Amino acid sequence: MPLKEIFKMRILISNLEFPIFILFVLMSCFECIEKVSQDSLGPQTGLFARAQILHMALPPCTWHTCFNKSRCRKEDIAAGSIPVFIYDSKVDQKQGNLIMLPEGNLTRITKNADEACVFLYRVQISRRGFMEHPDRYWHSDGENHILQVIEGSGDSTLVEWAKGPSHNDLLLDQAKLQSRLWRSLGRAMVFSNNWVRQEFRERFDVSVPLFRELKQGWPLELASVQSQQKRFFLTFRGSIYSTRGRYRQTLLHLHNAEDRVSICGLCSGGRTCPTPPGVVHDCSRTYEELFNSTFCLVPGGYHPATFRLREAMSVGCIPVLVGDDYVKPFEDLIDWRNTAFEFCESCADDILPALKATPPEVVEIMRKNTLKYYEEYLSTRQAIWQTAFTVLLNRLKFRGL
């Protein structure tokens, strides 16, 4: 703000013209709200402004304030065995129980709630704005509970879900929102694939990958092909959205056959999207064919997470994440800095220069890392659950009982 304007403001205050001063501040705030409400570039913004998320965090929990470590016997933790009580949820009755606890001694299923270290419950986010949770053993706050948000729970982040039908209202009562989150989540930790940084409680919640089985005939043989021998340099084939994730449109201009960059944007119905003048993209390649690439674009879309992350890593295609504030899976264990590239939503022009400037030996190391972490942590549902409970066991061991 110019010095002259600050001086005028000080005169206003000194003359006790508070009503005018307050009106000035309010007008500035409404201008900011109007500007922010028009900006819904990324998946984490959803249908309300990104600035709002900063004031709508989940119940403030840390490992020391929300987890009752006294429930977990030192003998079990020392032996690497976590006693787990599993609820029979309505989701499991409808969809079949997909909980696959790690084999071996990492977990031990118990029907005795008194000896359980953690309680596991599968939930599905409801668009009606509440999450059903178990009545037994939940008590008032869900202490030592793990809520596993299942795949296909919708596109809402937890804060959007908690806002319910009023998520378009920028003036929603924040106290009511926090109360709704507390009633539904309490002190429970959440295992989810739909995290953004502003909602994620570091070292408490767990980010897991979005999972689906690889298609039949998936080109796993590409995993043995070195980076410099791949057919393409950078590829993407996926949906282009008009609301959430519309920044995907900015990736279309990266297409360049001479640089072995193949980009395809698809609109509703699988048709090729129209492009601005001078922008060309190519949809003649199949989805699987484009994974024969050194780098694979992995932009967020209508959902912060994407199946493309696991698919790219399964064949040794280095993920190039595009989006703001996405919490990557298992950040406690995976060295993402040396496994993937990450660019902000508005940084499309920086992608190709950065990738081209990466030395070949570094690219090859990253390719090997994608394969290593995929096989160890992400390859199957069983591996994902093994990893999630490894994270939990590490916290029990190294954060004290």
C-alpha positions as a printed NumPy array, in Angstrom:
array([[  0.   ,   0.   ,   0.   ],
       [  1.445,   3.448,  -0.896],
       [  2.696,   5.572,   1.975],
       [  0.228,   8.321,   1.06 ],
       [ -2.706,   5.924,   1.496],
       [ -1.397,   4.7  ,   4.852],
       [ -1.095,   8.319,   5.994],
       [ -4.708,   9.028,   4.987],
       [ -5.828,   5.938,   6.897],
       [ -4.004,   7.08 ,  10.025],
       [ -5.769,  10.464,   9.775],
       [ -9.127,   8.735,   9.569],
       [ -8.395,   6.738,  12.691],
       [ -6.963,   9.688,  14.569],
       [-10.17 ,  11.657,  13.861],
       [-12.175,   8.724,  15.256],
       [-13.937,   8.202,  11.946],
       [-14.258,   4.516,  12.744],
       [-17.492,   3.859,  10.845],
       [-15.891,   5.009,   7.594],
       [-12.725,   3.057,   8.317],
       [-14.665,  -0.119,   9.092],
       [-16.707,   0.317,   5.898],
       [-13.467,   0.598,   3.941],
       [-12.159,  -2.645,   5.439],
       [-15.426,  -4.495,   4.795],
       [-15.517,  -3.358,   1.167],
       [-11.968,  -4.655,   0.716],
       [-12.91 ,  -8.006,   2.241],
       [-15.949,  -8.406,  -0.041],
       [-13.773,  -7.624,  -3.047],
       [-11.376, -10.396,  -1.965],
       [-14.221, -12.865,  -1.418],
       [-15.675, -12.051,  -4.849],
       [-12.285, -12.55 ,  -6.482],
       [-11.602, -15.823,  -4.666],
       [-15.081, -17.208,  -5.35 ],
       [-14.355, -16.98 ,  -9.061],
       [-11.161, -19.009,  -8.718],
       [-11.861, -22.758,  -8.628],
       [ -8.907, -24.106, -10.542],
       [ -8.004, -27.15 ,  -8.516],
       [ -9.654, -30.203,  -7.048],
       [ -9.108, -29.017,  -3.498],
       [-11.144, -25.858,  -4.148],
       [-14.198, -27.838,  -5.174],
       [-17.223, -25.6  ,  -5.52 ],
       [-16.077, -23.144,  -2.872],
       [-13.054, -20.901,  -2.629],
       [ -9.643, -22.204,  -1.67 ],
       [ -9.156, -19.452,   0.914],
       [-12.048, -20.871,   2.9  ],
       [-10.263, -24.199,   3.477],
       [ -7.644, -22.525,   5.634],
       [-10.328, -21.772,   8.208],
       [-12.054, -25.146,   8.09 ],
       [ -9.511, -27.648,   9.315],
       [-10.458, -31.028,  10.713],
       [-10.514, -31.493,  14.481],
       [ -6.981, -30.554,  15.631],
       [ -5.314, -33.847,  16.42 ],
       [ -1.765, -34.985,  16.903],
       [ -0.424, -38.381,  17.842],
       [  0.002, -37.236,  21.443],
       [ -3.328, -35.442,  21.908],
       [ -5.801, -37.783,  20.178],
       [ -4.357, -41.293,  20.407],
       [ -4.551, -43.231,  23.685],
       [ -1.246, -45.098,  23.664],
       [ -2.063, -46.838,  26.944],
       [ -4.492, -49.103,  25.062],
       [ -1.563, -50.654,  23.178],
       [  0.507, -53.108,  25.179],
       [  4.246, -52.67 ,  24.966],
       [  4.666, -56.413,  24.517],
       [  2.51 , -56.376,  21.361],
       [  4.299, -53.395,  19.854],
       [  7.724, -54.811,  20.637],
       [  6.668, -58.   ,  18.854],
       [  5.433, -55.959,  15.886],
       [  1.821, -57.001,  16.38 ],
       [ -1.112, -54.553,  16.558],
       [ -4.351, -55.957,  18.046],
       [ -7.16 , -54.738,  15.756],
       [-10.906, -54.859,  16.327],
       [-12.811, -54.749,  12.995],
       [-16.418, -53.59 ,  12.875],
       [-18.937, -55.163,  10.525],
       [-19.995, -51.972,   8.76 ],
       [-22.969, -51.4  ,   6.477],
       [-20.524, -50.692,   3.669],
       [-19.046, -54.173,   4.036],
       [-22.495, -55.748,   4.001],
       [-23.291, -54.019,   0.696],
       [-19.943, -54.298,  -1.057],
       [-18.231, -57.229,   0.55 ],
       [-15.496, -56.907,   3.141],
       [-12.481, -55.582,   1.274],
       [-10.357, -55.07 ,   4.384],
       [ -7.233, -57.146,   3.921],
       [ -5.069, -56.89 ,   6.998],
       [ -1.365, -57.667,   6.608],
       [ -0.374, -61.283,   6.832],
       [  2.012, -62.35 ,   9.551],
       [  2.531, -60.646,  12.885],
       [  1.975, -57.011,  11.915],
       [ -1.684, -57.15 ,  12.942],
       [ -3.746, -59.503,  15.053],
       [ -7.523, -59.472,  14.688],
       [ -9.335, -59.641,  17.99 ],
       [-13.016, -59.873,  18.891],
       [-12.241, -58.645,  22.393],
       [-12.575, -54.855,  22.363],
       [-10.831, -54.577,  25.734],
       [ -7.542, -55.822,  24.296],
       [ -7.727, -53.919,  21.006],
       [ -5.121, -51.26 ,  20.316],
       [ -7.125, -49.813,  17.404],
       [-10.666, -50.118,  16.059],
       [-11.102, -50.272,  12.288],
       [-14.292, -49.127,  10.561],
       [-14.954, -48.697,   6.845],
       [-17.04 , -45.685,   5.946],
       [-18.452, -44.087,   2.854],
       [-18.833, -40.347,   2.572],
       [-22.463, -39.365,   2.214],
       [-23.56 , -36.39 ,   0.158],
       [-26.134, -35.728,   2.861],
       [-23.384, -34.296,   4.978],
       [-22.725, -36.841,   7.689],
       [-20.686, -39.965,   8.2  ],
       [-22.143, -42.945,   9.965],
       [-19.907, -44.387,  12.628],
       [-20.263, -47.359,  14.971],
       [-22.184, -47.036,  18.22 ],
       [-20.202, -49.642,  20.134],
       [-16.846, -48.565,  21.578],
       [-16.94 , -45.207,  19.772],
       [-18.061, -43.541,  22.992],
       [-18.027, -39.774,  22.582],
       [-15.036, -39.132,  20.356],
       [-13.816, -42.25 ,  18.51 ],
       [-10.526, -42.484,  20.364],
       [ -8.115, -45.034,  18.785],
       [-10.46 , -45.531,  15.852],
       [ -9.363, -45.706,  12.224],
       [-11.958, -44.566,   9.711],
       [-11.104, -46.011,   6.325],
       [-12.804, -43.955,   3.631],
       [-13.441, -46.436,   0.838],
       [-12.74 , -45.878,  -2.85 ],
       [-15.658, -44.443,  -4.748],
       [-16.868, -42.353,  -1.832],
       [-17.464, -39.408,  -4.138],
       [-15.327, -36.494,  -5.127],
       [-15.687, -34.399,  -2.   ],
       [-12.794, -33.733,   0.289],
       [-13.678, -34.131,   3.969],
       [-14.326, -30.43 ,   4.501],
       [-16.527, -30.223,   1.407],
       [-18.394, -33.291,   2.596],
       [-18.891, -31.776,   6.04 ],
       [-20.342, -28.637,   4.488],
       [-22.984, -30.833,   2.909],
       [-25.588, -29.225,   0.648],
       [-24.434, -25.721,   1.635],
       [-20.935, -26.015,   0.184],
       [-21.686, -23.158,  -2.224],
       [-22.342, -20.78 ,   0.653],
       [-19.238, -18.754,   1.482],
       [-20.938, -17.441,   4.613],
       [-21.603, -20.869,   6.157],
       [-21.342, -20.755,   9.942],
       [-17.817, -22.024,  10.655],
       [-18.772, -23.116,  14.167],
       [-21.452, -25.42 ,  12.748],
       [-18.961, -26.845,  10.289],
       [-16.411, -27.598,  13.001],
       [-19.144, -29.13 ,  15.139],
       [-20.199, -31.41 ,  12.273],
       [-16.618, -32.529,  11.709],
       [-16.133, -33.217,  15.412],
       [-19.338, -35.258,  15.639],
       [-18.321, -37.392,  12.674],
       [-14.555, -37.682,  13.111],
       [-13.793, -36.878,  16.73 ],
       [-10.345, -38.206,  17.655],
       [-10.386, -40.915,  14.987],
       [ -7.584, -40.983,  12.457],
       [ -8.576, -41.213,   8.816],
       [ -7.136, -43.43 ,   6.083],
       [ -8.174, -41.786,   2.823],
       [ -6.982, -41.26 ,  -0.755],
       [ -8.678, -37.877,  -1.105],
       [ -6.434, -35.542,   0.88 ],
       [ -5.364, -31.963,   0.388],
       [ -2.692, -30.433,   2.583],
       [ -4.949, -27.958,   4.362],
       [ -7.154, -30.75 ,   5.702],
       [ -4.516, -33.394,   6.387],
       [ -3.356, -33.779,   9.994],
       [  0.358, -34.441,   9.673],
       [  1.712, -37.548,  11.397],
       [ -1.809, -38.514,  12.414],
       [ -3.946, -39.265,   9.36 ],
       [ -2.664, -41.53 ,   6.584],
       [ -2.837, -40.849,   2.858],
       [ -3.294, -44.03 ,   0.818],
       [ -3.313, -44.408,  -2.983],
       [ -6.436, -44.511,  -5.084],
       [ -6.679, -48.168,  -6.052],
       [ -8.09 , -50.199,  -8.902],
       [ -6.876, -53.434, -10.389],
       [ -4.657, -53.042, -13.432],
       [ -6.473, -53.794, -16.67 ],
       [ -6.077, -57.191, -18.279],
       [ -3.142, -57.033, -20.67 ],
       [ -1.595, -54.084, -18.84 ],
       [  1.928, -53.553, -20.343],
       [  3.959, -54.563, -17.29 ],
       [  6.802, -55.586, -19.631],
       [  7.595, -51.86 , -19.948],
       [  8.979, -51.969, -16.403],
       [ 12.185, -53.505, -17.747],
       [ 12.724, -50.819, -20.407],
       [ 15.222, -48.118, -19.448],
       [ 14.109, -44.499, -19.515],
       [ 16.134, -43.49 , -22.565],
       [ 14.687, -46.381, -24.576],
       [ 11.03 , -45.479, -24.034],
       [  9.003, -44.547, -27.111],
       [  7.754, -41.234, -25.709],
       [  9.306, -38.567, -23.52 ],
       [  6.121, -37.238, -21.859],
       [  2.496, -38.358, -22.242],
       [ -1.041, -37.801, -21.027],
       [ -4.455, -39.002, -22.104],
       [ -7.379, -38.083, -19.911],
       [-10.533, -36.101, -19.282],
       [-10.647, -32.319, -19.482],
       [-13.056, -30.717, -17.032],
       [-14.907, -27.42 , -17.263],
       [-15.13 , -26.822, -13.511],
       [-12.885, -28.669, -11.096],
       [ -9.469, -29.485, -12.404],
       [ -9.986, -27.298, -15.436],
       [ -6.291, -26.429, -15.287],
       [ -5.806, -29.697, -17.23 ],
       [ -6.646, -27.58 , -20.263],
       [ -3.316, -25.8  , -19.852],
       [ -1.496, -29.094, -20.468],
       [ -2.796, -29.494, -24.018],
       [ -0.315, -27.023, -25.501],
       [  2.577, -29.232, -24.346],
       [  1.906, -31.644, -27.208],
       [  4.907, -31.694, -29.535],
       [  5.621, -34.672, -31.78 ],
       [  9.203, -33.537, -32.391],
       [  9.954, -33.733, -28.667],
       [  8.086, -37.068, -28.356],
       [  5.431, -35.411, -26.213],
       [  1.942, -36.822, -26.79 ],
       [ -1.008, -35.151, -25.079],
       [ -4.685, -36.036, -25.528],
       [ -7.599, -34.253, -23.876],
       [-11.01 , -35.943, -23.868],
       [-14.32 , -34.24 , -23.195],
       [-17.612, -35.86 , -22.181],
       [-18.489, -38.941, -24.189],
       [-14.838, -39.69 , -24.928],
       [-14.711, -37.191, -27.787],
       [-11.589, -35.146, -28.468],
       [-11.813, -31.729, -26.835],
       [-11.75 , -28.603, -28.989],
       [ -8.632, -26.501, -28.474],
       [ -7.798, -22.806, -28.722],
       [ -6.262, -21.583, -31.987],
       [ -2.7  , -22.775, -32.404],
       [ -3.012, -25.61 , -29.856],
       [ -2.77 , -29.133, -31.263],
       [ -3.112, -32.447, -29.423],
       [ -3.217, -36.059, -30.542],
       [ -5.742, -38.696, -29.46 ],
       [ -4.734, -41.392, -31.92 ],
       [ -2.821, -43.378, -29.271],
       [ -4.457, -45.758, -26.809],
       [ -4.324, -45.174, -23.07 ],
       [ -2.003, -48.144, -22.489],
       [  0.246, -47.237, -25.412],
       [  1.094, -43.871, -23.883],
       [  2.654, -45.466, -20.799],
       [  5.656, -46.41 , -22.929],
       [  7.124, -43.089, -21.856],
       [  9.942, -41.72 , -19.725],
       [  7.555, -39.357, -17.912],
       [  3.799, -39.566, -17.357],
       [  1.705, -36.52 , -16.512],
       [ -0.384, -37.217, -13.413],
       [ -2.617, -34.179, -12.951],
       [ -5.342, -33.999, -10.361],
       [ -8.79 , -33.653, -11.811],
       [-12.231, -33.794, -10.327],
       [-10.555, -35.66 ,  -7.469],
       [ -7.182, -34.795,  -5.865],
       [ -5.969, -38.364,  -6.364],
       [ -5.879, -40.325,  -9.616],
       [ -5.52 , -43.959, -10.645],
       [ -2.828, -42.83 , -13.085],
       [ -0.241, -42.548, -10.279],
       [ -0.133, -46.291,  -9.568],
       [ -0.476, -47.147, -13.235],
       [  2.521, -45.011, -14.179],
       [  4.694, -46.393, -11.392],
       [  3.805, -49.991, -12.266],
       [  5.616, -49.667, -15.622],
       [  8.462, -47.418, -14.5  ],
       [  7.051, -44.214, -15.973],
       [  8.17 , -41.337, -13.731],
       [  5.089, -39.491, -12.396],
       [  4.862, -35.779, -13.089],
       [  2.283, -34.611, -10.573],
       [  0.366, -31.446, -11.414],
       [ -1.82 , -29.815,  -8.784],
       [ -1.747, -27.799,  -5.589],
       [ -1.442, -29.261,  -2.101],
       [ -2.133, -32.935,  -2.878],
       [ -0.96 , -35.2  ,  -0.048],
       [  0.891, -38.056,  -1.721],
       [  0.447, -41.619,  -0.459],
       [  2.591, -42.833,   2.431],
       [  4.807, -39.774,   2.681],
       [  6.269, -41.283,   5.873],
       [  7.892, -44.053,   3.829],
       [  8.167, -43.058,   0.163],
       [ 10.911, -40.668,  -0.906],
       [  8.745, -38.771,  -3.356],
       [ 11.387, -36.108,  -3.89 ],
       [ 13.541, -38.672,  -5.7  ],
       [ 10.656, -40.551,  -7.281],
       [  8.375, -37.983,  -8.908],
       [  8.251, -34.42 , -10.16 ],
       [  5.63 , -32.045,  -8.812],
       [  4.353, -28.829, -10.38 ],
       [  1.687, -26.354,  -9.313],
       [ -1.537, -25.899, -11.258],
       [ -0.301, -22.733, -12.958],
       [  3.178, -24.058, -13.777],
       [  2.513, -25.933, -17.028],
       [  5.107, -23.858, -18.895],
       [  7.806, -25.008, -16.475],
       [  7.271, -28.735, -16.969],
       [  9.163, -29.483, -20.187],
       [ 12.202, -27.281, -19.42 ],
       [ 12.582, -28.934, -16.005],
       [ 12.276, -32.474, -17.36 ],
       [ 14.68 , -31.84 , -20.229],
       [ 17.253, -30.378, -17.828],
       [ 17.294, -33.506, -15.637],
       [ 20.48 , -35.564, -16.195],
       [ 19.878, -39.049, -17.672],
       [ 21.484, -40.775, -14.693],
       [ 19.057, -39.008, -12.339],
       [ 16.115, -39.963, -14.555],
       [ 17.166, -43.614, -14.437],
       [ 17.448, -43.53 , -10.631],
       [ 13.94 , -42.081, -10.402],
       [ 12.607, -44.771, -12.746],
       [ 14.048, -47.474, -10.503],
       [ 12.545, -45.773,  -7.457],
       [  9.074, -45.803,  -9.013],
       [  9.319, -49.549,  -9.528],
       [ 10.765, -50.206,  -6.088],
       [  8.103, -48.25 ,  -4.22 ],
       [  5.314, -49.63 ,  -6.388],
       [  6.303, -53.233,  -5.702],
       [  6.904, -52.676,  -2.007],
       [  4.003, -50.393,  -1.075],
       [  1.428, -49.947,  -3.839],
       [  1.152, -53.06 ,  -6.007],
       [ -1.868, -54.76 ,  -4.386],
       [ -4.55 , -54.094,  -1.777],
       [ -2.585, -56.372,   0.536],
       [  0.584, -54.314,   0.012],
       [ -1.303, -51.071,   0.641],
       [ -2.733, -52.342,   3.919],
       [  0.676, -53.695,   4.91 ],
       [  2.132, -50.239,   4.333],
       [ -0.637, -48.402,   6.178],
       [ -0.159, -50.514,   9.281],
       [  3.619, -50.258,   8.981],
       [  3.164, -46.489,   9.254],
       [  0.98 , -47.012,  12.323],
       [  3.423, -49.442,  13.926],
       [  6.348, -47.062,  13.323],
       [  4.466, -44.31 ,  15.1  ],
       [  3.761, -46.584,  18.04 ],
       [  7.387, -47.609,  18.249],
       [  9.12 , -44.302,  17.751],
       [  6.702, -41.835,  19.296],
       [  6.583, -43.537,  22.64 ],
       [  4.023, -45.571,  24.515]])
